[in-house]
């Protein structure tokens, strides 16, 4: 999936694809997975981790309940 669209997503997304939809850092994403804020990852292979798209959590992602990152003040 080269181009990530928020419409009609099904299946699995890898981390780089998730982060195009959810404007958080990798560390924030992984911490959210550990705390239960974000959905649990699935191991699809020895070096492949992905997330199911059509989950209840995805609905909150798609509705934009997460706030975009802002650059820290300089």
PDB file of C-alpha atoms in Angstrom:
ATOM      1  CA  UNK A   1       0.000   0.000   0.000  1.00  0.00           C
ATOM      2  CA  UNK A   2       2.091   2.910  -1.286  1.00  0.00           C
ATOM      3  CA  UNK A   3      -0.515   5.577  -0.818  1.00  0.00           C
ATOM      4  CA  UNK A   4      -2.424   5.642   2.457  1.00  0.00           C
ATOM      5  CA  UNK A   5      -5.987   6.868   2.204  1.00  0.00           C
ATOM      6  CA  UNK A   6      -8.286   7.230   5.190  1.00  0.00           C
ATOM      7  CA  UNK A   7     -11.211   5.884   3.178  1.00  0.00           C
ATOM      8  CA  UNK A   8     -11.961   2.178   2.834  1.00  0.00           C
ATOM      9  CA  UNK A   9      -8.907   0.857   4.686  1.00  0.00           C
ATOM     10  CA  UNK A  10      -8.990  -2.842   5.488  1.00  0.00           C
ATOM     11  CA  UNK A  11      -6.431  -5.417   6.504  1.00  0.00           C
ATOM     12  CA  UNK A  12      -3.174  -4.457   8.205  1.00  0.00           C
ATOM     13  CA  UNK A  13      -0.961  -1.377   8.310  1.00  0.00           C
ATOM     14  CA  UNK A  14       2.726  -1.336   9.146  1.00  0.00           C
ATOM     15  CA  UNK A  15       4.173   1.334  11.437  1.00  0.00           C
ATOM     16  CA  UNK A  16       5.216   3.779   8.701  1.00  0.00           C
ATOM     17  CA  UNK A  17       1.678   3.641   7.275  1.00  0.00           C
ATOM     18  CA  UNK A  18       0.069   4.095  10.698  1.00  0.00           C
ATOM     19  CA  UNK A  19       2.215   7.153  11.398  1.00  0.00           C
ATOM     20  CA  UNK A  20       1.041   8.760   8.142  1.00  0.00           C
ATOM     21  CA  UNK A  21      -2.518   8.577   9.497  1.00  0.00           C
ATOM     22  CA  UNK A  22      -1.819   9.221  13.174  1.00  0.00           C
ATOM     23  CA  UNK A  23       0.387  12.263  13.780  1.00  0.00           C
ATOM     24  CA  UNK A  24       2.444  10.962  16.700  1.00  0.00           C
ATOM     25  CA  UNK A  25       6.075   9.928  17.106  1.00  0.00           C
ATOM     26  CA  UNK A  26       7.167   6.279  17.036  1.00  0.00           C
ATOM     27  CA  UNK A  27       7.874   6.400  20.773  1.00  0.00           C
ATOM     28  CA  UNK A  28       4.416   7.814  21.522  1.00  0.00           C
ATOM     29  CA  UNK A  29       2.821   5.148  19.331  1.00  0.00           C
ATOM     30  CA  UNK A  30       4.647   2.277  21.042  1.00  0.00           C
ATOM     31  CA  UNK A  31       3.937   3.698  24.506  1.00  0.00           C
ATOM     32  CA  UNK A  32       0.263   4.019  23.537  1.00  0.00           C
ATOM     33  CA  UNK A  33       0.229   0.372  22.425  1.00  0.00           C
ATOM     34  CA  UNK A  34       1.686  -0.674  25.779  1.00  0.00           C
ATOM     35  CA  UNK A  35      -0.783   1.437  27.767  1.00  0.00           C
ATOM     36  CA  UNK A  36      -3.825   0.363  25.740  1.00  0.00           C
ATOM     37  CA  UNK A  37      -4.455   3.806  24.203  1.00  0.00           C
ATOM     38  CA  UNK A  38      -3.684   2.347  20.759  1.00  0.00           C
ATOM     39  CA  UNK A  39      -4.485  -1.161  19.505  1.00  0.00           C
ATOM     40  CA  UNK A  40      -2.148  -4.059  20.075  1.00  0.00           C
ATOM     41  CA  UNK A  41       0.275  -4.979  17.282  1.00  0.00           C
ATOM     42  CA  UNK A  42       0.270  -8.304  15.447  1.00  0.00           C
ATOM     43  CA  UNK A  43       3.461 -10.119  14.481  1.00  0.00           C
ATOM     44  CA  UNK A  44       3.064 -11.179  10.845  1.00  0.00           C
ATOM     45  CA  UNK A  45       6.615 -12.478  10.559  1.00  0.00           C
ATOM     46  CA  UNK A  46       9.956 -12.387  12.365  1.00  0.00           C
ATOM     47  CA  UNK A  47      10.541  -8.747  11.397  1.00  0.00           C
ATOM     48  CA  UNK A  48       7.021  -7.619  10.441  1.00  0.00           C
ATOM     49  CA  UNK A  49       4.688  -5.980  12.929  1.00  0.00           C
ATOM     50  CA  UNK A  50       1.343  -4.568  11.833  1.00  0.00           C
ATOM     51  CA  UNK A  51      -1.982  -3.314  13.162  1.00  0.00           C
ATOM     52  CA  UNK A  52      -5.477  -4.305  12.127  1.00  0.00           C
ATOM     53  CA  UNK A  53      -7.227  -1.401  10.484  1.00  0.00           C
ATOM     54  CA  UNK A  54     -10.882  -2.130  11.140  1.00  0.00           C
ATOM     55  CA  UNK A  55     -10.947  -1.999  14.929  1.00  0.00           C
ATOM     56  CA  UNK A  56     -12.905   0.201  17.309  1.00  0.00           C
ATOM     57  CA  UNK A  57      -9.712   2.154  17.918  1.00  0.00           C
ATOM     58  CA  UNK A  58      -9.401   2.880  14.188  1.00  0.00           C
ATOM     59  CA  UNK A  59     -12.748   4.616  14.292  1.00  0.00           C
ATOM     60  CA  UNK A  60     -11.354   7.094  16.831  1.00  0.00           C
ATOM     61  CA  UNK A  61      -8.218   7.582  14.683  1.00  0.00           C
ATOM     62  CA  UNK A  62     -10.340   8.219  11.617  1.00  0.00           C
ATOM     63  CA  UNK A  63     -12.591  10.660  13.474  1.00  0.00           C
ATOM     64  CA  UNK A  64      -9.532  12.731  14.319  1.00  0.00           C
ATOM     65  CA  UNK A  65      -9.725  12.459  18.076  1.00  0.00           C
ATOM     66  CA  UNK A  66      -5.936  12.611  18.282  1.00  0.00           C
ATOM     67  CA  UNK A  67      -4.350  16.036  18.108  1.00  0.00           C
ATOM     68  CA  UNK A  68      -1.577  16.655  15.578  1.00  0.00           C
ATOM     69  CA  UNK A  69       1.994  17.146  16.755  1.00  0.00           C
ATOM     70  CA  UNK A  70       3.283  20.665  17.019  1.00  0.00           C
ATOM     71  CA  UNK A  71       6.891  21.708  16.817  1.00  0.00           C
ATOM     72  CA  UNK A  72       8.451  22.560  20.173  1.00  0.00           C
ATOM     73  CA  UNK A  73       9.189  26.236  20.754  1.00  0.00           C
ATOM     74  CA  UNK A  74      12.660  27.261  19.694  1.00  0.00           C
TER      75      UNK A  74
END
